[in-house]
PDB file of C-alpha atoms in Angstrom:
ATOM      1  CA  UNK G 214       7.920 -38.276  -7.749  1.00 41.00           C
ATOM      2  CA  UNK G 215       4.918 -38.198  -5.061  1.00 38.00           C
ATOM      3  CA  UNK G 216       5.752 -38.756  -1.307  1.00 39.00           C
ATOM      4  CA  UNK G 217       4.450 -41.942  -0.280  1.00 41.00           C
ATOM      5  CA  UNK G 218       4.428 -43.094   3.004  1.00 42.00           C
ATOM      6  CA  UNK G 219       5.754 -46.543   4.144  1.00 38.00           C
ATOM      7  CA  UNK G 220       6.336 -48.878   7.387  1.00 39.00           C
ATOM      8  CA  UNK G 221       9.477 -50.174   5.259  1.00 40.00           C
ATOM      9  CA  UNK G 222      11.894 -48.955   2.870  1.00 38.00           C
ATOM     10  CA  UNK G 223      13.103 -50.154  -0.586  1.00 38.00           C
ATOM     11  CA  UNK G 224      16.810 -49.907  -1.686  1.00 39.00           C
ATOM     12  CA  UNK G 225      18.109 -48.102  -4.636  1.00 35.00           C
ATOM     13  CA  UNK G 226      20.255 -49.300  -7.289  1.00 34.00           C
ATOM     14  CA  UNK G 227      23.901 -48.584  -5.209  1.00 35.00           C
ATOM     15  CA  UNK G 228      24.814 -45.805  -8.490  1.00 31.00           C
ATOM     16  CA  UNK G 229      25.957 -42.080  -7.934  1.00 32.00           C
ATOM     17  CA  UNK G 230      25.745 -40.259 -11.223  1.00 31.00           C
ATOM     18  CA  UNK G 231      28.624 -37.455 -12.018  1.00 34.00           C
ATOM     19  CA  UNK G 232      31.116 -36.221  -9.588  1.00 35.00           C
ATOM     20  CA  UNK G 233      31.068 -33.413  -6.918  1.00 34.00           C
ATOM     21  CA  UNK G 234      34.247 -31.498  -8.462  1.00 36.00           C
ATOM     22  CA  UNK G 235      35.036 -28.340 -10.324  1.00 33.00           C
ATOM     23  CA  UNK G 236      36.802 -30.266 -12.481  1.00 34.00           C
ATOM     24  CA  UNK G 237      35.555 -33.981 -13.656  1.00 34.00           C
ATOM     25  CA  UNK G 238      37.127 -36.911 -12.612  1.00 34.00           C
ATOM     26  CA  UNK G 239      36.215 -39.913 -13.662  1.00 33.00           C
ATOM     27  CA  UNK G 240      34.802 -43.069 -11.346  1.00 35.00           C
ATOM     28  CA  UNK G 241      35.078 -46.707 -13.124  1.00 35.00           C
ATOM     29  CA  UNK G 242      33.650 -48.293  -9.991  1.00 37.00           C
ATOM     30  CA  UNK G 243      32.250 -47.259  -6.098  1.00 41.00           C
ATOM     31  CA  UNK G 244      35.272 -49.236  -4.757  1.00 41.00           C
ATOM     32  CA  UNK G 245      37.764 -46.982  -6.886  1.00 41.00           C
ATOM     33  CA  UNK G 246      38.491 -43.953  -4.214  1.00 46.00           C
ATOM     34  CA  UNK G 247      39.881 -40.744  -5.929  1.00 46.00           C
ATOM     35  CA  UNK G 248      42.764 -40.260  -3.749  1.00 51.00           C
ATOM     36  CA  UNK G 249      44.538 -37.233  -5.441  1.00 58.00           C
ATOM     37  CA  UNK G 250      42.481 -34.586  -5.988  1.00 70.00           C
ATOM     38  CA  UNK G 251      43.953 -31.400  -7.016  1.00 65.00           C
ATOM     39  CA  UNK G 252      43.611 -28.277  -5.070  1.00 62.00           C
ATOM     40  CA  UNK G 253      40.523 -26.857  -7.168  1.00 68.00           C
ATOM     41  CA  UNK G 254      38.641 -30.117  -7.034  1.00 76.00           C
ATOM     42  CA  UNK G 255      36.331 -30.734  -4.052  1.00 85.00           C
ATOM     43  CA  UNK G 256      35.056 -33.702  -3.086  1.00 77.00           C
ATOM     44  CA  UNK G 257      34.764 -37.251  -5.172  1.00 78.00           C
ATOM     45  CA  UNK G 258      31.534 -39.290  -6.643  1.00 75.00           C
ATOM     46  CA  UNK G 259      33.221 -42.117  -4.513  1.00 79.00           C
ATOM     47  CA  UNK G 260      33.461 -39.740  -0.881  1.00 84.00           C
ATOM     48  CA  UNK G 261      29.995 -38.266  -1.693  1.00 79.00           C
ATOM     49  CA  UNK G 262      28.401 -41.573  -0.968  1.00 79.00           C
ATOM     50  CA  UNK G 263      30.268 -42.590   2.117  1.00 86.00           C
ATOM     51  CA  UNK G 264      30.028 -38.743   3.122  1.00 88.00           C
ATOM     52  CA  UNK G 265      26.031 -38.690   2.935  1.00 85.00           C
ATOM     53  CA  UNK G 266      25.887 -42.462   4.366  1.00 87.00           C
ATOM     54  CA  UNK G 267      27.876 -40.842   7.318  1.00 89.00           C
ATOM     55  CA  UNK G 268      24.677 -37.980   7.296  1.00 89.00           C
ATOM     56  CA  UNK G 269      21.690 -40.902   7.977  1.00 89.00           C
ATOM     57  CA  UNK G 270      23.880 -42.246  10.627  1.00 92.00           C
ATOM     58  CA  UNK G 271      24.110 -38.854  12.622  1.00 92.00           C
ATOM     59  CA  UNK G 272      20.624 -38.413  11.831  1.00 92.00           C
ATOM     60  CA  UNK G 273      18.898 -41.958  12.831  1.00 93.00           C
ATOM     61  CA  UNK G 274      21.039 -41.647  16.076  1.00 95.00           C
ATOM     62  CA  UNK G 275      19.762 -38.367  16.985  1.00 94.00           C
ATOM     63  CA  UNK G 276      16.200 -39.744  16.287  1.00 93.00           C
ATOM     64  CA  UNK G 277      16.639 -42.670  18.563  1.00 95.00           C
ATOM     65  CA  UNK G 278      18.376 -40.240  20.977  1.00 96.00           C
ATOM     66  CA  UNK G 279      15.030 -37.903  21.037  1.00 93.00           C
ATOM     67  CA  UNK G 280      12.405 -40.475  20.621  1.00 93.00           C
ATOM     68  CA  UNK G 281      13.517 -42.183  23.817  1.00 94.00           C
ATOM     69  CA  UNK G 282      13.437 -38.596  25.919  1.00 95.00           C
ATOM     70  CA  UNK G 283      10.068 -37.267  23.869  1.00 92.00           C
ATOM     71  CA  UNK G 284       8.624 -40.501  25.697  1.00 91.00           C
ATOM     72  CA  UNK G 285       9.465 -39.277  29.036  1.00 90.00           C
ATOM     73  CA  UNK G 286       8.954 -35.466  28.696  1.00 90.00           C
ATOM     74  CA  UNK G 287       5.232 -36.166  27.345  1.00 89.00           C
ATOM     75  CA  UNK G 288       4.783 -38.831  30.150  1.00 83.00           C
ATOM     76  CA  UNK G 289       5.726 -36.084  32.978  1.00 81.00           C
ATOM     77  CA  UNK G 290       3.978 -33.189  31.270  1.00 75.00           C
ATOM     78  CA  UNK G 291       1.060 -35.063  30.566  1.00 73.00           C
ATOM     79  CA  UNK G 292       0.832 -37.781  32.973  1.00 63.00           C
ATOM     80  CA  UNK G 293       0.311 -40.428  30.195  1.00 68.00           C
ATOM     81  CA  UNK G 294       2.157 -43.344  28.219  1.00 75.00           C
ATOM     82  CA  UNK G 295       3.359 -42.401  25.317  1.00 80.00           C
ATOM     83  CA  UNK G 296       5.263 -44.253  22.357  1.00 82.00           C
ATOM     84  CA  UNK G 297       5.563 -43.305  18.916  1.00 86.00           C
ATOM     85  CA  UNK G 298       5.936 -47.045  17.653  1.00 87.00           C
ATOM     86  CA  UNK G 299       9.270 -45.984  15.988  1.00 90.00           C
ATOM     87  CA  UNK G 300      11.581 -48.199  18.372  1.00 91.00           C
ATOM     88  CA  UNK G 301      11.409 -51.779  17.220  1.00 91.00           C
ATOM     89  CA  UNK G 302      10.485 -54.853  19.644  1.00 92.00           C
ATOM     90  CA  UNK G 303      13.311 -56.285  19.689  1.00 95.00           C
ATOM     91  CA  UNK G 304      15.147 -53.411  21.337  1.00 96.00           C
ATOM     92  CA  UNK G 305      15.851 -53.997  24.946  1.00 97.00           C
ATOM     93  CA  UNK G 306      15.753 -51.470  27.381  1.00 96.00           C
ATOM     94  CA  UNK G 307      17.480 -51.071  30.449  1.00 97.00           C
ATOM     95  CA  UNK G 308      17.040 -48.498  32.803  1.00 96.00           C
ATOM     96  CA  UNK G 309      18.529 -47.130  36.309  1.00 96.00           C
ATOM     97  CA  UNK G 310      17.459 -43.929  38.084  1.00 95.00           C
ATOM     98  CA  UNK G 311      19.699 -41.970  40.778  1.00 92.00           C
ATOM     99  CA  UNK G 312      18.791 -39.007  42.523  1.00 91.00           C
ATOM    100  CA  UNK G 313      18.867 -37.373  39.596  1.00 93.00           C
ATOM    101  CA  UNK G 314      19.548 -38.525  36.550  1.00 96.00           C
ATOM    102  CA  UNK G 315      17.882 -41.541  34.493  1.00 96.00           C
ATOM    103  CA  UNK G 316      20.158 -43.974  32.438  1.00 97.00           C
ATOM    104  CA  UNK G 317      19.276 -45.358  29.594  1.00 97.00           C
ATOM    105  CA  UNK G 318      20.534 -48.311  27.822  1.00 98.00           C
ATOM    106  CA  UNK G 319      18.961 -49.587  24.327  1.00 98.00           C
ATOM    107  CA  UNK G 320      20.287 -53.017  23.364  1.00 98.00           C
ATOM    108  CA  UNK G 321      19.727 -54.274  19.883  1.00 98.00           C
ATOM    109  CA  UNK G 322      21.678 -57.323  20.139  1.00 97.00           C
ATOM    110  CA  UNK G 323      23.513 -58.425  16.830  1.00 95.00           C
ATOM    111  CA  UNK G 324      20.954 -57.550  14.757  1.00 94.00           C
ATOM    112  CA  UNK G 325      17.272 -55.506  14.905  1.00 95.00           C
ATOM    113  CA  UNK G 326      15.661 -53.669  12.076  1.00 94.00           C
ATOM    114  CA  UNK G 327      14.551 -50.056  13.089  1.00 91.00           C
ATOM    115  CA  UNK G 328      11.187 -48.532  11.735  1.00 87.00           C
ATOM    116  CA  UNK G 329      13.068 -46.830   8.777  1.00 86.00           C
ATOM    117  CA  UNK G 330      14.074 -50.488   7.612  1.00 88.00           C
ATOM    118  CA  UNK G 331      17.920 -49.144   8.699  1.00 90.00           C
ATOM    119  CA  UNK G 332      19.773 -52.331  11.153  1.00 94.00           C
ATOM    120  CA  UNK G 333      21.379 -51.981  13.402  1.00 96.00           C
ATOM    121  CA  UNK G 334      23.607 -53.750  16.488  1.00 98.00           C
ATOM    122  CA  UNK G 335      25.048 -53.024  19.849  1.00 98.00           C
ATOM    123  CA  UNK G 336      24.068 -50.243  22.468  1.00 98.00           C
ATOM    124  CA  UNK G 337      23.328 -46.944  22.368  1.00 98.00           C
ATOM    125  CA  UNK G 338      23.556 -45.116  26.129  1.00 98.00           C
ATOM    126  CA  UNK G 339      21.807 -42.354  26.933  1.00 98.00           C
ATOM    127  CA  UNK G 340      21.839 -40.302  30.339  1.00 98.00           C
ATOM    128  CA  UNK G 341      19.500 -37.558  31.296  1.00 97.00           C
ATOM    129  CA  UNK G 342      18.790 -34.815  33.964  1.00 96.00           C
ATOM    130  CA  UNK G 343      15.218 -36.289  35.434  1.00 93.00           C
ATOM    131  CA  UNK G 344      13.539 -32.852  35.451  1.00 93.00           C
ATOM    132  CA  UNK G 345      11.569 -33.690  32.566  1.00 89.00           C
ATOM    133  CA  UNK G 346       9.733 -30.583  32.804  1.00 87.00           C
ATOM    134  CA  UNK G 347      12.483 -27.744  32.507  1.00 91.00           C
ATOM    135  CA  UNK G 348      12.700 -25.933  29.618  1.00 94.00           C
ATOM    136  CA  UNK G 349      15.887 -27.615  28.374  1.00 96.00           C
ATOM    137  CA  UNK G 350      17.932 -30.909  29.259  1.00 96.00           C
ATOM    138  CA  UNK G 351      20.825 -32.183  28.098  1.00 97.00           C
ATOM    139  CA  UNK G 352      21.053 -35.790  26.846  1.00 98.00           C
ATOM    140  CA  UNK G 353      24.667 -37.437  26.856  1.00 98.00           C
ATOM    141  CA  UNK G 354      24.935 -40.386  24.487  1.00 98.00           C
ATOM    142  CA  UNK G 355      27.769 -43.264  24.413  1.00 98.00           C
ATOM    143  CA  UNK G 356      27.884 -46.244  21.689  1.00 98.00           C
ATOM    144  CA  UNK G 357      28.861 -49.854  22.849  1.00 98.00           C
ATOM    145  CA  UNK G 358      29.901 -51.870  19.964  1.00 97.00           C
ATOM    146  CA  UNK G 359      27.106 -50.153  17.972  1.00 98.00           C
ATOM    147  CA  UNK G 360      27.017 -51.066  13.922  1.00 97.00           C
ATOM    148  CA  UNK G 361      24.110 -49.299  11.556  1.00 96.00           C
ATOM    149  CA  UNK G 362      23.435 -51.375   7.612  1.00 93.00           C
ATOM    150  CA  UNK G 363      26.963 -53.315   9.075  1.00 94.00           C
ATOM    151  CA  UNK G 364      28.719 -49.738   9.159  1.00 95.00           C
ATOM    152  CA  UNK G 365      30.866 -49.859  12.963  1.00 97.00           C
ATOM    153  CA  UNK G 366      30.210 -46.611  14.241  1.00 97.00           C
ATOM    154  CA  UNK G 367      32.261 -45.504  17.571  1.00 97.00           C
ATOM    155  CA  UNK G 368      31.759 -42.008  18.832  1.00 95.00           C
ATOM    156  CA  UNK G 369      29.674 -39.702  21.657  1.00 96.00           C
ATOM    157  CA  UNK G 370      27.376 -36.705  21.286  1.00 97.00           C
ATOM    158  CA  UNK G 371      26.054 -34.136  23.786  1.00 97.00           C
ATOM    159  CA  UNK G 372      22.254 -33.022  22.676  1.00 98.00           C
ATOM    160  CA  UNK G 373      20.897 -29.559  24.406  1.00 98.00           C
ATOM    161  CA  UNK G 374      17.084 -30.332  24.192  1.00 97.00           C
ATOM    162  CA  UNK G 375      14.814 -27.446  23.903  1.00 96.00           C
ATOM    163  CA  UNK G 376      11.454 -27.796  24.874  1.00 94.00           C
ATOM    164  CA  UNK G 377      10.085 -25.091  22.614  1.00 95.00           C
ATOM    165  CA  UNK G 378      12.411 -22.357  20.452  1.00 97.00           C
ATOM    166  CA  UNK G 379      12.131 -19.143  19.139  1.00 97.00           C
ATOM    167  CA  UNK G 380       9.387 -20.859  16.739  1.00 97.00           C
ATOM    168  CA  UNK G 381       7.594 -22.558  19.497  1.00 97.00           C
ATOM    169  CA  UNK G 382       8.484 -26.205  18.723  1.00 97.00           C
ATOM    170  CA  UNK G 383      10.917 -28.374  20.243  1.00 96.00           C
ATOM    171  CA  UNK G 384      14.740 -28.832  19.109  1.00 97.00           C
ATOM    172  CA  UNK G 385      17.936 -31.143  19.559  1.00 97.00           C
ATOM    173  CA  UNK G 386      21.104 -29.527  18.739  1.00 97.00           C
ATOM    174  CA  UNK G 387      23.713 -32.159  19.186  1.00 96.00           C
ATOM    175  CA  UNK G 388      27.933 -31.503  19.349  1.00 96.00           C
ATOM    176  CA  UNK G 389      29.604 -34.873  18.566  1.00 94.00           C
ATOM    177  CA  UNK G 390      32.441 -36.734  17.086  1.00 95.00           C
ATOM    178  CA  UNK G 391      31.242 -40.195  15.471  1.00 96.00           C
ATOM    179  CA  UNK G 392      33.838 -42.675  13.650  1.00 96.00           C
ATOM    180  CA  UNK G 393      32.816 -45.212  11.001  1.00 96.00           C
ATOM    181  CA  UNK G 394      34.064 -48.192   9.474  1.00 96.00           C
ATOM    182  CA  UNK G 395      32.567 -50.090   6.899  1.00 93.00           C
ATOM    183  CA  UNK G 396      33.168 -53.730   6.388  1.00 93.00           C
ATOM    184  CA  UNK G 397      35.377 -53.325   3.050  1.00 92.00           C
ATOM    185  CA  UNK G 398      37.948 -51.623   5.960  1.00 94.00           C
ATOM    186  CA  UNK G 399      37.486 -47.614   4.759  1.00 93.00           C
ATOM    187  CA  UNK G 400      37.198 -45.365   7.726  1.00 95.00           C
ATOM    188  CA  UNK G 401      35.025 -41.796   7.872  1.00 95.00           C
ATOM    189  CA  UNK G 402      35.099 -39.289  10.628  1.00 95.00           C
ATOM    190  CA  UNK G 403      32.348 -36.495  11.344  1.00 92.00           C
ATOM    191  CA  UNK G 404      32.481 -33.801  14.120  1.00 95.00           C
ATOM    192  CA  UNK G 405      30.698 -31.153  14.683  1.00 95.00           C
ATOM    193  CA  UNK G 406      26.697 -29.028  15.122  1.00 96.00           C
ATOM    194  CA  UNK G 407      23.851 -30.355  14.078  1.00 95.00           C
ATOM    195  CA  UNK G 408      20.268 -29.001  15.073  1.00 97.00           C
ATOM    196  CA  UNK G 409      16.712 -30.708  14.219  1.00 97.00           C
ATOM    197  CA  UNK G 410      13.581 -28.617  14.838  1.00 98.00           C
ATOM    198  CA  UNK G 411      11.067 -30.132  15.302  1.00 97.00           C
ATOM    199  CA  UNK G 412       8.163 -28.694  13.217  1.00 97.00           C
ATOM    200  CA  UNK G 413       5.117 -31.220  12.592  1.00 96.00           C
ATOM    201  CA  UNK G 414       3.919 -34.758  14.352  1.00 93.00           C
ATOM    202  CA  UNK G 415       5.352 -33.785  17.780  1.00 92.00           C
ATOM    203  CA  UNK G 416       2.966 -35.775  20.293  1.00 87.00           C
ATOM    204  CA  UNK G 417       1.077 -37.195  17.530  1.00 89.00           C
ATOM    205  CA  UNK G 418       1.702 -40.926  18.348  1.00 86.00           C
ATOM    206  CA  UNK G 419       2.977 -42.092  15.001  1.00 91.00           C
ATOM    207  CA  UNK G 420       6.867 -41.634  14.227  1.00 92.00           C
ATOM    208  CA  UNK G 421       5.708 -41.411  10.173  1.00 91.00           C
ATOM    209  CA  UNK G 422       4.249 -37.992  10.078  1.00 94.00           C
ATOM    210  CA  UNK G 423       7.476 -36.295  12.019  1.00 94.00           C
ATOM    211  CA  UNK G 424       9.263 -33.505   9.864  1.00 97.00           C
ATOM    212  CA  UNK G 425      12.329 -31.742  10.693  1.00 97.00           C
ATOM    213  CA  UNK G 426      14.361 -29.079   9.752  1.00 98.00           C
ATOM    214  CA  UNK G 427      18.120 -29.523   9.753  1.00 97.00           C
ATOM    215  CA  UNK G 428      20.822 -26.588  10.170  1.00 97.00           C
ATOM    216  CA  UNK G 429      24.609 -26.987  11.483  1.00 96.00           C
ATOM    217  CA  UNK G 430      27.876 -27.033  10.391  1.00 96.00           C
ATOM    218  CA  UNK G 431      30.224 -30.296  10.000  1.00 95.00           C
ATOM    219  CA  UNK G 432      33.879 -31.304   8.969  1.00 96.00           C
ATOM    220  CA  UNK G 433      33.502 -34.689   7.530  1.00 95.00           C
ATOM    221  CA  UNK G 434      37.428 -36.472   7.129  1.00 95.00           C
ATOM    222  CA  UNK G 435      36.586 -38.725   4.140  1.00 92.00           C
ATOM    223  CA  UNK G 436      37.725 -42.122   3.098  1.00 90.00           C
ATOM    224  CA  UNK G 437      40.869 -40.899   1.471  1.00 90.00           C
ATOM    225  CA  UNK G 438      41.783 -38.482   4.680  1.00 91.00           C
ATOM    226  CA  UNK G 439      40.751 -35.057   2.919  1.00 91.00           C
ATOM    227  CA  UNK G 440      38.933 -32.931   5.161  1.00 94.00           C
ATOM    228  CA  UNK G 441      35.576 -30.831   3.981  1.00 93.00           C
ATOM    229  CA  UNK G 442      33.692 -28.267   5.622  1.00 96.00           C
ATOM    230  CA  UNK G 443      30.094 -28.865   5.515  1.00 95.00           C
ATOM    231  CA  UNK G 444      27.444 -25.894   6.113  1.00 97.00           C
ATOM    232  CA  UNK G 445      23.951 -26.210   5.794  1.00 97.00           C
ATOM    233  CA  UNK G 446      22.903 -22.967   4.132  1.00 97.00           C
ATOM    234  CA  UNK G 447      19.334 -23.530   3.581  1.00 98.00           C
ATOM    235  CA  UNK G 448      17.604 -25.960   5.993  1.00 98.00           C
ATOM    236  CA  UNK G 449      17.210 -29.402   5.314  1.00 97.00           C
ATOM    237  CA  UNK G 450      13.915 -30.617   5.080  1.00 97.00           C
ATOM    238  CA  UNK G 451      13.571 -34.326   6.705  1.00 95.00           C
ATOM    239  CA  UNK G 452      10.749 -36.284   6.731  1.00 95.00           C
ATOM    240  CA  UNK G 453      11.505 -39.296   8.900  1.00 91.00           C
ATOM    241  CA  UNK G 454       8.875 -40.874   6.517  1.00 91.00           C
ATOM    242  CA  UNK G 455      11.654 -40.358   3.335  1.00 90.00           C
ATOM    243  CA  UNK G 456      14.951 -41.999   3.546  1.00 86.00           C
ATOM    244  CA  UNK G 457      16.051 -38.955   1.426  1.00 88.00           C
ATOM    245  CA  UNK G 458      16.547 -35.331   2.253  1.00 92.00           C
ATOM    246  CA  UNK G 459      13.359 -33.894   0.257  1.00 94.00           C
ATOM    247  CA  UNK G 460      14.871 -29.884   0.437  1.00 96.00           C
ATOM    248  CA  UNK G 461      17.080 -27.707   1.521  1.00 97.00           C
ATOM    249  CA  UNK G 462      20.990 -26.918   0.391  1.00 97.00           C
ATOM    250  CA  UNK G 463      24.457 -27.960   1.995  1.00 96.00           C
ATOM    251  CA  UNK G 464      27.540 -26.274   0.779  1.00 96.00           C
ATOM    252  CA  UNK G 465      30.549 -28.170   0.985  1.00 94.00           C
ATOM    253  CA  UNK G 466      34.126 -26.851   0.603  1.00 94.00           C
ATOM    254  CA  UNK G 467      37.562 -27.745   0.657  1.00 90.00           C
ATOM    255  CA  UNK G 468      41.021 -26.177   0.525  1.00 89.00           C
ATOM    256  CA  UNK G 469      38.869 -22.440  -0.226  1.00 88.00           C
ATOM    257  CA  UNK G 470      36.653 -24.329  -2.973  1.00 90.00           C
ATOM    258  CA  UNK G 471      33.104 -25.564  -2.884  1.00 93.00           C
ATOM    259  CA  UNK G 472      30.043 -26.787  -4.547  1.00 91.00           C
ATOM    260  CA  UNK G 473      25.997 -26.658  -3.161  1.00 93.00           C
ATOM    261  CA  UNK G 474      23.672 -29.807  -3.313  1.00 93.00           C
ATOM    262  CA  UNK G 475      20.286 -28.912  -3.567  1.00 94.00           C
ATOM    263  CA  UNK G 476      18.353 -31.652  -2.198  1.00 92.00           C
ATOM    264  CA  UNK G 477      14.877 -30.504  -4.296  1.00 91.00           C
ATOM    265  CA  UNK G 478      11.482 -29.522  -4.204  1.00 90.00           C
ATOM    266  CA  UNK G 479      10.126 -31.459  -1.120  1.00 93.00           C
ATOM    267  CA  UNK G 480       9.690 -34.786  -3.251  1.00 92.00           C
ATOM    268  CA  UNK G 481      11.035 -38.244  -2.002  1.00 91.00           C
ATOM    269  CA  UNK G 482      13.388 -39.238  -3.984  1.00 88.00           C
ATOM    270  CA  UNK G 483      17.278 -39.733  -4.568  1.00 84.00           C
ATOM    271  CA  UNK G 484      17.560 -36.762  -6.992  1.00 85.00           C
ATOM    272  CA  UNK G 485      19.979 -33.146  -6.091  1.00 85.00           C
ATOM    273  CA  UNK G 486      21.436 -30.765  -8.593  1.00 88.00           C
ATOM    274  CA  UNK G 487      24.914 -29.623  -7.825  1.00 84.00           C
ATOM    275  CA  UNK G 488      25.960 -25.955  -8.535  1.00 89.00           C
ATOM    276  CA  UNK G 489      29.507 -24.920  -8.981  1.00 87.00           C
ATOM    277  CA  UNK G 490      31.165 -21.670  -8.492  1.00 84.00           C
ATOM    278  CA  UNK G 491      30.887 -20.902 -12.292  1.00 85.00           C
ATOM    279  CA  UNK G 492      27.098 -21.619 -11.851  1.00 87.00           C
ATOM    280  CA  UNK G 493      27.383 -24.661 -13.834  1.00 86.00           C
ATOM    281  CA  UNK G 494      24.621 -27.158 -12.388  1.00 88.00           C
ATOM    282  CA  UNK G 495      24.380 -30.815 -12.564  1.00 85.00           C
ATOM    283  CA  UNK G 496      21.455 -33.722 -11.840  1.00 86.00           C
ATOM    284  CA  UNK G 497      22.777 -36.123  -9.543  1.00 81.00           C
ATOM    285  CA  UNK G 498      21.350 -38.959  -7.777  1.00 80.00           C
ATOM    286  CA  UNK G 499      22.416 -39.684  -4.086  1.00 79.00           C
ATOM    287  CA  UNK G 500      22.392 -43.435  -1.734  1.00 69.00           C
ATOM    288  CA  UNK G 501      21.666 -43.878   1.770  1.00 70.00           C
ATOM    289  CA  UNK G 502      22.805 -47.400   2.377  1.00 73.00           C
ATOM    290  CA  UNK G 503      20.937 -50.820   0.349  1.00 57.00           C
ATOM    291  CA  UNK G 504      18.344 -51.986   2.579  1.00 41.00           C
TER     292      UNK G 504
END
């Protein structure tokens, strides 16, 4: 499928097609939650979804998170507005300087639809050093009654900003612990590292042509309160133009077991193939919320 690039995204049909285990178990509906999986199984059809829904949440935060300071550290380095037109209108901003920090507070009342066609409600808080133009900063975010596609998300995360890496581009590596709930009542946790280089559309003025690469390391307690370990082992292509991871390859494991998702060959679309430790691989197709 060719990459297309859109203002606005289209849902998928809400189906996940086989199951993320070493040995099948079968899934008569999304609400039906696998509870009892035996000790070479990994993780459920059912926890795969909530697991990756869990993924865009991290991910659109830390974009929010980083578009807000990109605004300000190309406004002091450059001495110019700057906006990448990927915070909606109908965010409200709030801010309040001290000697040396600026604070940050993004209001999206009950309801505002961001860029990505994700919406969301409540604050997000975000507190910075104001020396814009050291090398890195760290950005401390809170979440005030914050909900994403109706999904209550409590939680914080510290983000080291780098200014420019190894590889000359800039890069967020954020440490946090986020809690969701969806509105059916089932509860997800996710702690851990997650780094975004930045590697094309930095400065460009338009929040479609920004691609990232994703590395870290996770635990992710599902729905059913199993715990999995998950460890990006090839870098995760993101394209905040795609809803979808277009490449890359997470590993995730549980009780000494585990199975890779390949995310594909850089196309958008919904499509991974699952490997299992016998090498056994199979076509699956992912969701990332209904929009």
């Amino acid at each position: 499928m060719r990459k297309e690039l859109k203002m606005k995204f289209k849902g998928i049909a809400p189906i996940l097609l086989g199951s993320l285990m070493l040995t099948y178990v079968s899934c008569s509906t999304e609400s039906s939650v696998e509870e009892n999986l035996t000790s070479t199984e990994v993780i459920s059809s059912t926890e795969l979804k909530y697991s990756d829904e869990t993924e865009m949440v991290s991910e659109e935060l830390m974009a929010i998170a980083e578009d807000v300071y990109t605004a300000d550290e190309i406004g002091s380095t450059s001495k110019m507005n700057y906006a990448s037109g990927y915070m909606p209108n109908c965010v409200v901003v709030s801010v309040v300087l001290t000697q040396n920090t600026k604070e940050v507070v993004l209001d999206f009342g009950e309801g505002c639809e961001l860029s990505t066609g994700n919406t969301v409600s409540g604050t997000v808080n975000l507190s910075y050093s104001l020396d814009l133009e050291a090398a890195s900063n760290t950005i401390e975010m809170t979440l005030d009654g914050f909900t994403f596609n109706e999904v209550a998300i409590d939680g914080e995360a510290q983000i080291l900003r780098v200014r420019s890496n190894e590889n000359g581009n800039p890069q967020g590596t954020s440490n946090g612990f986020f809690e969701a709930t969806w509105p059916s009542g089932e509860t997800a946790s996710f702690t851990g590292t997650r780094t975004r280089e930045w590697i094309e559309g930095y400065g460009s003025g338009f929040w479609g042509d920004n691609v990232f690469l994703i590395t870290g390391k996770r635990t992710y307690i599902g729905i059913a309160g199993n715990e999995f370990v998950k460890e990006v082992t090839t870098p995760l292509r993101r394209e905040l133009s795609c809803r979808f991871i277009v490449s890359g390859v997470l590993e995730i494991s549980r009780l000494g077991n585990s199975v890779s998702l390949d995310f594909g060959d850089g196309s958008c679309d919904a499509k991974g193939t699952l490997t299992y430790s016998d090498g056994a691989e199979e076509e699956v197709v992912l969701r990332r919320f209904r929009n």
